[in-house]
């Protein structure tokens, strides 16, 4: 089986490519903008015709799209998260209409959840910021393409190699910079929000199950930890894992997203039913792996990383 992983140089894409590469009889083709990729492609800029030619030459049996932008201005987000999936679907329809497409979406597409509830795939989508809105538009492009496609709506990734652009990676970086003395201080914003954290290795396992499933899949499946975790709890657990002897000071205000989206938790039962998948790593396992892995290698820009 030949599998093309687009965005293979990013955090999620790297784990996905490694997981798929361990499957017997499988060849993983890397895809992205860098010269070292098997398939040179920039979904945010390349025409569907050019992408179709590249796909026809590579001839994968399945394509996994981990490419996207987690930060930047609205134009950058729209190019990477909306235009990119739309161009990819158009190219696949021309070159490889029978190939399975697994696209990584984001739980941010739902917007704020109801406190105490787990959000199913059938819930209304009400993103409050450009990131979630552009990811949602990308999901619509995939689910309306007519291809053999599934969107995995990923919660908040955590685990080895977590980049500083996400909360776990940023907190780990701040802990490393603060040092381990008793007078060390890490200052953060409001940590009262609840998030659904999922290990990157579990995301890779879900992608594997989606790629290799012999049957048609639902258009959208949630891939998360399936339980709400207060951000404050994650920060304290990571500080303990790091052996941090200083203080963590919490401010009265945090990011705009935390203030507007105080609760997110995904209902992951559909992924269990469709893929036989459920999380294998607990939060403390994920944090231990994150810290033990050390600082991540820098990624080549905002389009190299999938959804947070």
PDB file of C-alpha atoms in Angstrom:
ATOM      1  CA  UNK A   1       0.000   0.000   0.000  1.00  0.00           C
ATOM      2  CA  UNK A   2       1.268   3.468  -0.900  1.00  0.00           C
ATOM      3  CA  UNK A   3       0.229   6.305   1.433  1.00  0.00           C
ATOM      4  CA  UNK A   4       0.997   9.973   0.842  1.00  0.00           C
ATOM      5  CA  UNK A   5       1.229  12.075   4.017  1.00  0.00           C
ATOM      6  CA  UNK A   6       0.942  15.781   3.283  1.00  0.00           C
ATOM      7  CA  UNK A   7       2.357  18.023   5.994  1.00  0.00           C
ATOM      8  CA  UNK A   8       4.703  15.249   7.088  1.00  0.00           C
ATOM      9  CA  UNK A   9       7.186  17.791   8.441  1.00  0.00           C
ATOM     10  CA  UNK A  10       4.762  19.049  11.086  1.00  0.00           C
ATOM     11  CA  UNK A  11       4.086  17.778  14.581  1.00  0.00           C
ATOM     12  CA  UNK A  12       1.062  15.609  13.809  1.00  0.00           C
ATOM     13  CA  UNK A  13       2.267  14.770  10.307  1.00  0.00           C
ATOM     14  CA  UNK A  14       5.572  13.467  11.604  1.00  0.00           C
ATOM     15  CA  UNK A  15       3.890  11.110  14.059  1.00  0.00           C
ATOM     16  CA  UNK A  16       1.389   9.987  11.422  1.00  0.00           C
ATOM     17  CA  UNK A  17       4.111   9.254   8.864  1.00  0.00           C
ATOM     18  CA  UNK A  18       6.139   7.292  11.417  1.00  0.00           C
ATOM     19  CA  UNK A  19       3.141   5.233  12.475  1.00  0.00           C
ATOM     20  CA  UNK A  20       2.070   4.419   8.941  1.00  0.00           C
ATOM     21  CA  UNK A  21       5.643   3.652   7.954  1.00  0.00           C
ATOM     22  CA  UNK A  22       5.725   0.820  10.496  1.00  0.00           C
ATOM     23  CA  UNK A  23       2.875  -1.051   8.769  1.00  0.00           C
ATOM     24  CA  UNK A  24       4.041  -4.170   6.900  1.00  0.00           C
ATOM     25  CA  UNK A  25       3.908  -3.849   3.140  1.00  0.00           C
ATOM     26  CA  UNK A  26       3.392  -0.084   3.274  1.00  0.00           C
ATOM     27  CA  UNK A  27       5.398   2.653   1.631  1.00  0.00           C
ATOM     28  CA  UNK A  28       4.882   6.141   3.010  1.00  0.00           C
ATOM     29  CA  UNK A  29       5.465   9.065   0.653  1.00  0.00           C
ATOM     30  CA  UNK A  30       6.158  12.399   2.337  1.00  0.00           C
ATOM     31  CA  UNK A  31       4.523  15.505   0.941  1.00  0.00           C
ATOM     32  CA  UNK A  32       5.189  19.192   1.528  1.00  0.00           C
ATOM     33  CA  UNK A  33       7.083  22.245   0.393  1.00  0.00           C
ATOM     34  CA  UNK A  34      10.569  21.169   1.423  1.00  0.00           C
ATOM     35  CA  UNK A  35      13.072  19.772  -1.065  1.00  0.00           C
ATOM     36  CA  UNK A  36      13.401  16.514   0.869  1.00  0.00           C
ATOM     37  CA  UNK A  37       9.777  15.486   0.353  1.00  0.00           C
ATOM     38  CA  UNK A  38       8.847  12.705  -2.050  1.00  0.00           C
ATOM     39  CA  UNK A  39       6.023  14.877  -3.400  1.00  0.00           C
ATOM     40  CA  UNK A  40       6.644  18.618  -3.603  1.00  0.00           C
ATOM     41  CA  UNK A  41       3.316  20.329  -2.966  1.00  0.00           C
ATOM     42  CA  UNK A  42       2.040  23.545  -1.422  1.00  0.00           C
ATOM     43  CA  UNK A  43      -1.715  23.136  -1.017  1.00  0.00           C
ATOM     44  CA  UNK A  44      -2.123  26.808  -0.175  1.00  0.00           C
ATOM     45  CA  UNK A  45      -0.647  27.959  -3.486  1.00  0.00           C
ATOM     46  CA  UNK A  46      -0.457  25.188  -6.092  1.00  0.00           C
ATOM     47  CA  UNK A  47      -3.172  24.927  -8.720  1.00  0.00           C
ATOM     48  CA  UNK A  48      -5.402  21.838  -8.727  1.00  0.00           C
ATOM     49  CA  UNK A  49      -3.925  20.904 -12.110  1.00  0.00           C
ATOM     50  CA  UNK A  50      -0.383  20.923 -10.760  1.00  0.00           C
ATOM     51  CA  UNK A  51      -1.454  18.975  -7.689  1.00  0.00           C
ATOM     52  CA  UNK A  52      -3.273  16.465  -9.900  1.00  0.00           C
ATOM     53  CA  UNK A  53      -0.120  15.860 -11.928  1.00  0.00           C
ATOM     54  CA  UNK A  54       1.927  15.329  -8.775  1.00  0.00           C
ATOM     55  CA  UNK A  55      -0.666  12.937  -7.366  1.00  0.00           C
ATOM     56  CA  UNK A  56      -0.885  10.973 -10.606  1.00  0.00           C
ATOM     57  CA  UNK A  57       2.889  10.545 -10.643  1.00  0.00           C
ATOM     58  CA  UNK A  58       3.042   9.438  -6.992  1.00  0.00           C
ATOM     59  CA  UNK A  59      -0.016   7.167  -7.408  1.00  0.00           C
ATOM     60  CA  UNK A  60      -0.823   6.643  -3.713  1.00  0.00           C
ATOM     61  CA  UNK A  61      -3.646   4.367  -2.614  1.00  0.00           C
ATOM     62  CA  UNK A  62      -4.504   6.800   0.178  1.00  0.00           C
ATOM     63  CA  UNK A  63      -3.719  10.412   1.064  1.00  0.00           C
ATOM     64  CA  UNK A  64      -3.517  11.812   4.594  1.00  0.00           C
ATOM     65  CA  UNK A  65      -3.694  15.593   4.825  1.00  0.00           C
ATOM     66  CA  UNK A  66      -1.956  16.863   7.956  1.00  0.00           C
ATOM     67  CA  UNK A  67      -1.060  20.218   6.373  1.00  0.00           C
ATOM     68  CA  UNK A  68      -2.552  23.415   7.707  1.00  0.00           C
ATOM     69  CA  UNK A  69      -1.892  26.583   9.681  1.00  0.00           C
ATOM     70  CA  UNK A  70      -2.506  27.052  13.384  1.00  0.00           C
ATOM     71  CA  UNK A  71      -1.548  30.718  13.482  1.00  0.00           C
ATOM     72  CA  UNK A  72      -1.197  33.791  11.324  1.00  0.00           C
ATOM     73  CA  UNK A  73      -3.554  36.364   9.876  1.00  0.00           C
ATOM     74  CA  UNK A  74      -6.951  35.378   8.442  1.00  0.00           C
ATOM     75  CA  UNK A  75      -5.600  35.275   4.875  1.00  0.00           C
ATOM     76  CA  UNK A  76      -2.829  32.838   5.834  1.00  0.00           C
ATOM     77  CA  UNK A  77      -5.316  30.683   7.720  1.00  0.00           C
ATOM     78  CA  UNK A  78      -7.773  30.677   4.824  1.00  0.00           C
ATOM     79  CA  UNK A  79      -5.105  29.775   2.288  1.00  0.00           C
ATOM     80  CA  UNK A  80      -3.806  26.848   4.306  1.00  0.00           C
ATOM     81  CA  UNK A  81      -6.945  25.547   6.003  1.00  0.00           C
ATOM     82  CA  UNK A  82      -9.660  26.244   3.427  1.00  0.00           C
ATOM     83  CA  UNK A  83      -8.112  26.721   0.020  1.00  0.00           C
ATOM     84  CA  UNK A  84      -5.642  23.882   0.614  1.00  0.00           C
ATOM     85  CA  UNK A  85      -8.175  21.088   1.272  1.00  0.00           C
ATOM     86  CA  UNK A  86     -10.414  22.364  -1.545  1.00  0.00           C
ATOM     87  CA  UNK A  87      -7.543  22.294  -4.044  1.00  0.00           C
ATOM     88  CA  UNK A  88      -6.495  18.844  -2.828  1.00  0.00           C
ATOM     89  CA  UNK A  89     -10.012  17.460  -3.279  1.00  0.00           C
ATOM     90  CA  UNK A  90     -10.236  18.925  -6.771  1.00  0.00           C
ATOM     91  CA  UNK A  91      -6.880  17.379  -7.669  1.00  0.00           C
ATOM     92  CA  UNK A  92      -7.793  13.976  -6.251  1.00  0.00           C
ATOM     93  CA  UNK A  93     -11.067  14.014  -8.154  1.00  0.00           C
ATOM     94  CA  UNK A  94      -9.121  14.490 -11.396  1.00  0.00           C
ATOM     95  CA  UNK A  95      -6.165  12.205 -10.770  1.00  0.00           C
ATOM     96  CA  UNK A  96      -7.098   9.547  -8.192  1.00  0.00           C
ATOM     97  CA  UNK A  97     -10.840   9.533  -7.561  1.00  0.00           C
ATOM     98  CA  UNK A  98     -10.725   6.086  -5.904  1.00  0.00           C
ATOM     99  CA  UNK A  99      -8.048   6.965  -3.338  1.00  0.00           C
ATOM    100  CA  UNK A 100      -9.102   7.340   0.269  1.00  0.00           C
ATOM    101  CA  UNK A 101      -8.547  10.778   1.803  1.00  0.00           C
ATOM    102  CA  UNK A 102      -8.075  11.202   5.552  1.00  0.00           C
ATOM    103  CA  UNK A 103      -8.106  14.887   6.481  1.00  0.00           C
ATOM    104  CA  UNK A 104      -7.230  16.273   9.908  1.00  0.00           C
ATOM    105  CA  UNK A 105      -9.796  18.770  11.117  1.00  0.00           C
ATOM    106  CA  UNK A 106     -10.084  20.430  14.504  1.00  0.00           C
ATOM    107  CA  UNK A 107     -12.431  20.438  17.481  1.00  0.00           C
ATOM    108  CA  UNK A 108     -12.209  24.235  17.191  1.00  0.00           C
ATOM    109  CA  UNK A 109     -14.746  23.885  14.369  1.00  0.00           C
ATOM    110  CA  UNK A 110     -17.441  23.321  16.997  1.00  0.00           C
ATOM    111  CA  UNK A 111     -16.833  26.489  18.952  1.00  0.00           C
ATOM    112  CA  UNK A 112     -17.861  26.609  22.633  1.00  0.00           C
ATOM    113  CA  UNK A 113     -19.310  23.457  24.114  1.00  0.00           C
ATOM    114  CA  UNK A 114     -21.995  23.224  26.776  1.00  0.00           C
ATOM    115  CA  UNK A 115     -20.343  22.750  30.188  1.00  0.00           C
ATOM    116  CA  UNK A 116     -20.705  19.170  31.324  1.00  0.00           C
ATOM    117  CA  UNK A 117     -21.509  17.835  27.845  1.00  0.00           C
ATOM    118  CA  UNK A 118     -19.482  15.917  25.299  1.00  0.00           C
ATOM    119  CA  UNK A 119     -19.841  17.229  21.763  1.00  0.00           C
ATOM    120  CA  UNK A 120     -20.911  14.697  19.100  1.00  0.00           C
ATOM    121  CA  UNK A 121     -20.276  15.014  15.375  1.00  0.00           C
ATOM    122  CA  UNK A 122     -23.913  16.021  14.871  1.00  0.00           C
ATOM    123  CA  UNK A 123     -23.556  19.133  17.052  1.00  0.00           C
ATOM    124  CA  UNK A 124     -23.896  22.587  15.468  1.00  0.00           C
ATOM    125  CA  UNK A 125     -20.612  24.135  14.357  1.00  0.00           C
ATOM    126  CA  UNK A 126     -20.136  27.666  15.726  1.00  0.00           C
ATOM    127  CA  UNK A 127     -16.452  28.617  15.491  1.00  0.00           C
ATOM    128  CA  UNK A 128     -15.716  32.012  17.011  1.00  0.00           C
ATOM    129  CA  UNK A 129     -12.355  32.809  15.416  1.00  0.00           C
ATOM    130  CA  UNK A 130     -10.701  32.610  11.986  1.00  0.00           C
ATOM    131  CA  UNK A 131      -8.806  29.434  12.829  1.00  0.00           C
ATOM    132  CA  UNK A 132     -11.915  27.387  13.608  1.00  0.00           C
ATOM    133  CA  UNK A 133     -13.873  28.987  10.776  1.00  0.00           C
ATOM    134  CA  UNK A 134     -11.214  28.224   8.166  1.00  0.00           C
ATOM    135  CA  UNK A 135     -10.832  24.654   9.432  1.00  0.00           C
ATOM    136  CA  UNK A 136     -14.602  24.217   9.206  1.00  0.00           C
ATOM    137  CA  UNK A 137     -14.632  25.486   5.628  1.00  0.00           C
ATOM    138  CA  UNK A 138     -11.901  22.965   4.824  1.00  0.00           C
ATOM    139  CA  UNK A 139     -14.010  20.208   6.356  1.00  0.00           C
ATOM    140  CA  UNK A 140     -16.976  21.218   4.203  1.00  0.00           C
ATOM    141  CA  UNK A 141     -14.763  21.088   1.110  1.00  0.00           C
ATOM    142  CA  UNK A 142     -13.743  17.527   1.990  1.00  0.00           C
ATOM    143  CA  UNK A 143     -17.140  16.176   3.017  1.00  0.00           C
ATOM    144  CA  UNK A 144     -18.877  17.635  -0.047  1.00  0.00           C
ATOM    145  CA  UNK A 145     -16.221  16.443  -2.530  1.00  0.00           C
ATOM    146  CA  UNK A 146     -17.806  13.090  -3.359  1.00  0.00           C
ATOM    147  CA  UNK A 147     -14.505  11.355  -2.598  1.00  0.00           C
ATOM    148  CA  UNK A 148     -13.928   8.388  -0.307  1.00  0.00           C
ATOM    149  CA  UNK A 149     -13.002  10.779   2.493  1.00  0.00           C
ATOM    150  CA  UNK A 150     -13.190  11.174   6.251  1.00  0.00           C
ATOM    151  CA  UNK A 151     -12.382  14.164   8.435  1.00  0.00           C
ATOM    152  CA  UNK A 152     -10.893  13.418  11.844  1.00  0.00           C
ATOM    153  CA  UNK A 153     -11.741  16.321  14.161  1.00  0.00           C
ATOM    154  CA  UNK A 154      -8.761  16.364  16.491  1.00  0.00           C
ATOM    155  CA  UNK A 155      -8.869  17.746  20.026  1.00  0.00           C
ATOM    156  CA  UNK A 156      -5.919  19.506  21.650  1.00  0.00           C
ATOM    157  CA  UNK A 157      -2.798  17.469  20.791  1.00  0.00           C
ATOM    158  CA  UNK A 158      -0.293  16.697  23.533  1.00  0.00           C
ATOM    159  CA  UNK A 159       2.708  14.428  23.667  1.00  0.00           C
ATOM    160  CA  UNK A 160       6.290  14.168  22.429  1.00  0.00           C
ATOM    161  CA  UNK A 161       7.457  16.975  20.184  1.00  0.00           C
ATOM    162  CA  UNK A 162       4.613  19.339  21.081  1.00  0.00           C
ATOM    163  CA  UNK A 163       5.403  22.710  19.435  1.00  0.00           C
ATOM    164  CA  UNK A 164       5.386  26.013  21.245  1.00  0.00           C
ATOM    165  CA  UNK A 165       2.388  27.122  19.161  1.00  0.00           C
ATOM    166  CA  UNK A 166       0.145  24.914  21.332  1.00  0.00           C
ATOM    167  CA  UNK A 167      -0.474  25.191  25.057  1.00  0.00           C
ATOM    168  CA  UNK A 168       1.377  22.050  26.271  1.00  0.00           C
ATOM    169  CA  UNK A 169       4.466  22.857  24.206  1.00  0.00           C
ATOM    170  CA  UNK A 170       4.425  26.503  25.269  1.00  0.00           C
ATOM    171  CA  UNK A 171       4.176  25.601  28.955  1.00  0.00           C
ATOM    172  CA  UNK A 172       7.011  23.067  28.591  1.00  0.00           C
ATOM    173  CA  UNK A 173       9.182  25.716  26.918  1.00  0.00           C
ATOM    174  CA  UNK A 174       8.455  28.225  29.700  1.00  0.00           C
ATOM    175  CA  UNK A 175       9.309  25.651  32.358  1.00  0.00           C
ATOM    176  CA  UNK A 176      12.644  24.912  30.651  1.00  0.00           C
ATOM    177  CA  UNK A 177      13.438  28.617  30.377  1.00  0.00           C
ATOM    178  CA  UNK A 178      12.522  29.329  33.997  1.00  0.00           C
ATOM    179  CA  UNK A 179      15.014  26.833  35.409  1.00  0.00           C
ATOM    180  CA  UNK A 180      14.513  24.548  38.386  1.00  0.00           C
ATOM    181  CA  UNK A 181      15.371  26.837  41.313  1.00  0.00           C
ATOM    182  CA  UNK A 182      12.856  27.564  44.080  1.00  0.00           C
ATOM    183  CA  UNK A 183      12.701  31.224  43.033  1.00  0.00           C
ATOM    184  CA  UNK A 184      11.782  30.413  39.413  1.00  0.00           C
ATOM    185  CA  UNK A 185       8.478  31.804  38.193  1.00  0.00           C
ATOM    186  CA  UNK A 186       6.305  30.880  35.200  1.00  0.00           C
ATOM    187  CA  UNK A 187       3.592  33.426  34.459  1.00  0.00           C
ATOM    188  CA  UNK A 188       0.503  32.375  32.526  1.00  0.00           C
ATOM    189  CA  UNK A 189      -2.966  33.704  31.864  1.00  0.00           C
ATOM    190  CA  UNK A 190      -6.280  32.377  33.093  1.00  0.00           C
ATOM    191  CA  UNK A 191      -6.128  28.587  33.300  1.00  0.00           C
ATOM    192  CA  UNK A 192      -9.762  27.872  34.176  1.00  0.00           C
ATOM    193  CA  UNK A 193     -10.898  26.623  30.735  1.00  0.00           C
ATOM    194  CA  UNK A 194     -11.539  22.952  30.039  1.00  0.00           C
ATOM    195  CA  UNK A 195     -10.025  21.237  27.014  1.00  0.00           C
ATOM    196  CA  UNK A 196     -10.030  17.763  25.498  1.00  0.00           C
ATOM    197  CA  UNK A 197      -6.377  16.688  25.229  1.00  0.00           C
ATOM    198  CA  UNK A 198      -5.411  13.772  22.999  1.00  0.00           C
ATOM    199  CA  UNK A 199      -1.985  12.195  22.631  1.00  0.00           C
ATOM    200  CA  UNK A 200      -0.388  12.678  19.220  1.00  0.00           C
ATOM    201  CA  UNK A 201       0.373   8.967  19.141  1.00  0.00           C
ATOM    202  CA  UNK A 202      -3.331   8.238  19.565  1.00  0.00           C
ATOM    203  CA  UNK A 203      -4.089  10.615  16.694  1.00  0.00           C
ATOM    204  CA  UNK A 204      -1.630   8.641  14.553  1.00  0.00           C
ATOM    205  CA  UNK A 205      -3.363   5.414  15.576  1.00  0.00           C
ATOM    206  CA  UNK A 206      -6.727   6.860  14.533  1.00  0.00           C
ATOM    207  CA  UNK A 207      -5.295   7.874  11.151  1.00  0.00           C
ATOM    208  CA  UNK A 208      -3.940   4.357  10.671  1.00  0.00           C
ATOM    209  CA  UNK A 209      -7.362   2.881  11.430  1.00  0.00           C
ATOM    210  CA  UNK A 210      -9.060   5.283   9.021  1.00  0.00           C
ATOM    211  CA  UNK A 211      -6.576   4.650   6.208  1.00  0.00           C
ATOM    212  CA  UNK A 212      -6.730   0.871   6.503  1.00  0.00           C
ATOM    213  CA  UNK A 213     -10.448   0.428   7.196  1.00  0.00           C
ATOM    214  CA  UNK A 214     -11.956  -1.682   4.386  1.00  0.00           C
ATOM    215  CA  UNK A 215     -15.399  -0.124   4.672  1.00  0.00           C
ATOM    216  CA  UNK A 216     -16.869   3.318   3.957  1.00  0.00           C
ATOM    217  CA  UNK A 217     -16.533   5.681   6.896  1.00  0.00           C
ATOM    218  CA  UNK A 218     -18.709   8.476   8.297  1.00  0.00           C
ATOM    219  CA  UNK A 219     -17.797  11.889   6.888  1.00  0.00           C
ATOM    220  CA  UNK A 220     -16.613  13.239  10.262  1.00  0.00           C
ATOM    221  CA  UNK A 221     -15.231  11.477  13.340  1.00  0.00           C
ATOM    222  CA  UNK A 222     -14.091  13.049  16.599  1.00  0.00           C
ATOM    223  CA  UNK A 223     -10.602  12.057  17.758  1.00  0.00           C
ATOM    224  CA  UNK A 224     -10.008  13.274  21.291  1.00  0.00           C
ATOM    225  CA  UNK A 225      -9.304  12.143  24.803  1.00  0.00           C
ATOM    226  CA  UNK A 226     -13.021  12.012  25.488  1.00  0.00           C
ATOM    227  CA  UNK A 227     -12.825  13.744  28.849  1.00  0.00           C
ATOM    228  CA  UNK A 228     -12.558  17.372  29.943  1.00  0.00           C
ATOM    229  CA  UNK A 229      -9.319  18.463  31.587  1.00  0.00           C
ATOM    230  CA  UNK A 230      -8.950  21.832  33.229  1.00  0.00           C
ATOM    231  CA  UNK A 231      -5.989  23.644  31.739  1.00  0.00           C
ATOM    232  CA  UNK A 232      -4.803  24.422  35.263  1.00  0.00           C
ATOM    233  CA  UNK A 233      -4.645  20.677  35.960  1.00  0.00           C
ATOM    234  CA  UNK A 234      -2.498  20.067  32.880  1.00  0.00           C
ATOM    235  CA  UNK A 235      -0.108  22.889  33.784  1.00  0.00           C
ATOM    236  CA  UNK A 236       0.346  21.669  37.352  1.00  0.00           C
ATOM    237  CA  UNK A 237       0.830  18.067  36.194  1.00  0.00           C
ATOM    238  CA  UNK A 238       3.449  19.134  33.649  1.00  0.00           C
ATOM    239  CA  UNK A 239       5.258  21.222  36.276  1.00  0.00           C
ATOM    240  CA  UNK A 240       5.331  18.181  38.573  1.00  0.00           C
ATOM    241  CA  UNK A 241       6.576  15.993  35.731  1.00  0.00           C
ATOM    242  CA  UNK A 242       9.356  18.496  35.078  1.00  0.00           C
ATOM    243  CA  UNK A 243      10.333  18.598  38.749  1.00  0.00           C
ATOM    244  CA  UNK A 244       9.685  22.350  38.714  1.00  0.00           C
ATOM    245  CA  UNK A 245      10.389  23.757  42.181  1.00  0.00           C
ATOM    246  CA  UNK A 246       9.314  27.329  41.461  1.00  0.00           C
ATOM    247  CA  UNK A 247       5.928  29.041  41.224  1.00  0.00           C
ATOM    248  CA  UNK A 248       3.304  29.062  38.505  1.00  0.00           C
ATOM    249  CA  UNK A 249       1.483  32.393  38.603  1.00  0.00           C
ATOM    250  CA  UNK A 250      -1.927  32.550  36.961  1.00  0.00           C
ATOM    251  CA  UNK A 251      -3.213  35.860  35.635  1.00  0.00           C
ATOM    252  CA  UNK A 252      -6.761  37.121  35.620  1.00  0.00           C
ATOM    253  CA  UNK A 253      -7.040  37.028  31.852  1.00  0.00           C
ATOM    254  CA  UNK A 254      -5.819  34.656  29.186  1.00  0.00           C
ATOM    255  CA  UNK A 255      -6.160  34.266  25.461  1.00  0.00           C
ATOM    256  CA  UNK A 256      -9.289  35.521  23.747  1.00  0.00           C
ATOM    257  CA  UNK A 257     -10.143  31.945  22.779  1.00  0.00           C
ATOM    258  CA  UNK A 258      -9.953  30.717  26.384  1.00  0.00           C
ATOM    259  CA  UNK A 259     -12.263  33.489  27.510  1.00  0.00           C
ATOM    260  CA  UNK A 260     -14.824  32.783  24.769  1.00  0.00           C
ATOM    261  CA  UNK A 261     -14.544  28.988  24.731  1.00  0.00           C
ATOM    262  CA  UNK A 262     -14.437  27.858  28.345  1.00  0.00           C
ATOM    263  CA  UNK A 263     -15.421  24.230  27.681  1.00  0.00           C
ATOM    264  CA  UNK A 264     -14.511  21.728  25.009  1.00  0.00           C
ATOM    265  CA  UNK A 265     -14.904  17.980  25.241  1.00  0.00           C
ATOM    266  CA  UNK A 266     -15.534  15.595  22.352  1.00  0.00           C
ATOM    267  CA  UNK A 267     -17.831  12.596  22.239  1.00  0.00           C
ATOM    268  CA  UNK A 268     -15.570   9.921  20.730  1.00  0.00           C
ATOM    269  CA  UNK A 269     -18.002   7.005  20.605  1.00  0.00           C
ATOM    270  CA  UNK A 270     -18.452   7.224  16.823  1.00  0.00           C
ATOM    271  CA  UNK A 271     -14.711   6.730  16.270  1.00  0.00           C
ATOM    272  CA  UNK A 272     -14.848   3.694  18.530  1.00  0.00           C
ATOM    273  CA  UNK A 273     -17.739   2.238  16.543  1.00  0.00           C
ATOM    274  CA  UNK A 274     -16.390   3.047  13.071  1.00  0.00           C
ATOM    275  CA  UNK A 275     -12.680   2.465  13.616  1.00  0.00           C
ATOM    276  CA  UNK A 276     -12.400   0.307  16.715  1.00  0.00           C
ATOM    277  CA  UNK A 277     -10.314   3.170  18.122  1.00  0.00           C
ATOM    278  CA  UNK A 278     -10.043   4.600  21.575  1.00  0.00           C
ATOM    279  CA  UNK A 279      -7.247   6.506  23.349  1.00  0.00           C
ATOM    280  CA  UNK A 280      -4.417   4.345  24.626  1.00  0.00           C
ATOM    281  CA  UNK A 281      -2.406   7.045  26.440  1.00  0.00           C
ATOM    282  CA  UNK A 282      -3.439   8.858  29.599  1.00  0.00           C
ATOM    283  CA  UNK A 283      -2.623  12.505  30.210  1.00  0.00           C
ATOM    284  CA  UNK A 284       0.268  11.755  32.578  1.00  0.00           C
ATOM    285  CA  UNK A 285       1.785   9.382  29.994  1.00  0.00           C
ATOM    286  CA  UNK A 286       1.519  12.126  27.384  1.00  0.00           C
ATOM    287  CA  UNK A 287       3.109  14.760  29.619  1.00  0.00           C
ATOM    288  CA  UNK A 288       5.927  12.441  30.635  1.00  0.00           C
ATOM    289  CA  UNK A 289       6.668  11.723  26.960  1.00  0.00           C
ATOM    290  CA  UNK A 290       6.486  15.422  26.088  1.00  0.00           C
ATOM    291  CA  UNK A 291       9.011  16.372  28.755  1.00  0.00           C
ATOM    292  CA  UNK A 292      11.331  13.438  28.121  1.00  0.00           C
ATOM    293  CA  UNK A 293      11.481  14.215  24.387  1.00  0.00           C
ATOM    294  CA  UNK A 294      13.029  17.627  25.033  1.00  0.00           C
ATOM    295  CA  UNK A 295      12.476  20.772  22.936  1.00  0.00           C
ATOM    296  CA  UNK A 296      11.027  20.045  19.479  1.00  0.00           C
ATOM    297  CA  UNK A 297      12.889  20.728  16.283  1.00  0.00           C
ATOM    298  CA  UNK A 298      11.764  24.016  14.676  1.00  0.00           C
ATOM    299  CA  UNK A 299       9.219  23.641  11.891  1.00  0.00           C
ATOM    300  CA  UNK A 300       9.510  25.539   8.588  1.00  0.00           C
ATOM    301  CA  UNK A 301       6.660  27.986   9.010  1.00  0.00           C
ATOM    302  CA  UNK A 302       2.958  28.178   9.861  1.00  0.00           C
ATOM    303  CA  UNK A 303       1.796  25.847   7.074  1.00  0.00           C
ATOM    304  CA  UNK A 304       3.740  22.841   8.341  1.00  0.00           C
ATOM    305  CA  UNK A 305       1.530  22.030  11.304  1.00  0.00           C
ATOM    306  CA  UNK A 306      -1.913  20.550  11.615  1.00  0.00           C
ATOM    307  CA  UNK A 307      -4.777  21.645  13.779  1.00  0.00           C
ATOM    308  CA  UNK A 308      -4.346  22.076  17.546  1.00  0.00           C
TER     309      UNK A 308
END
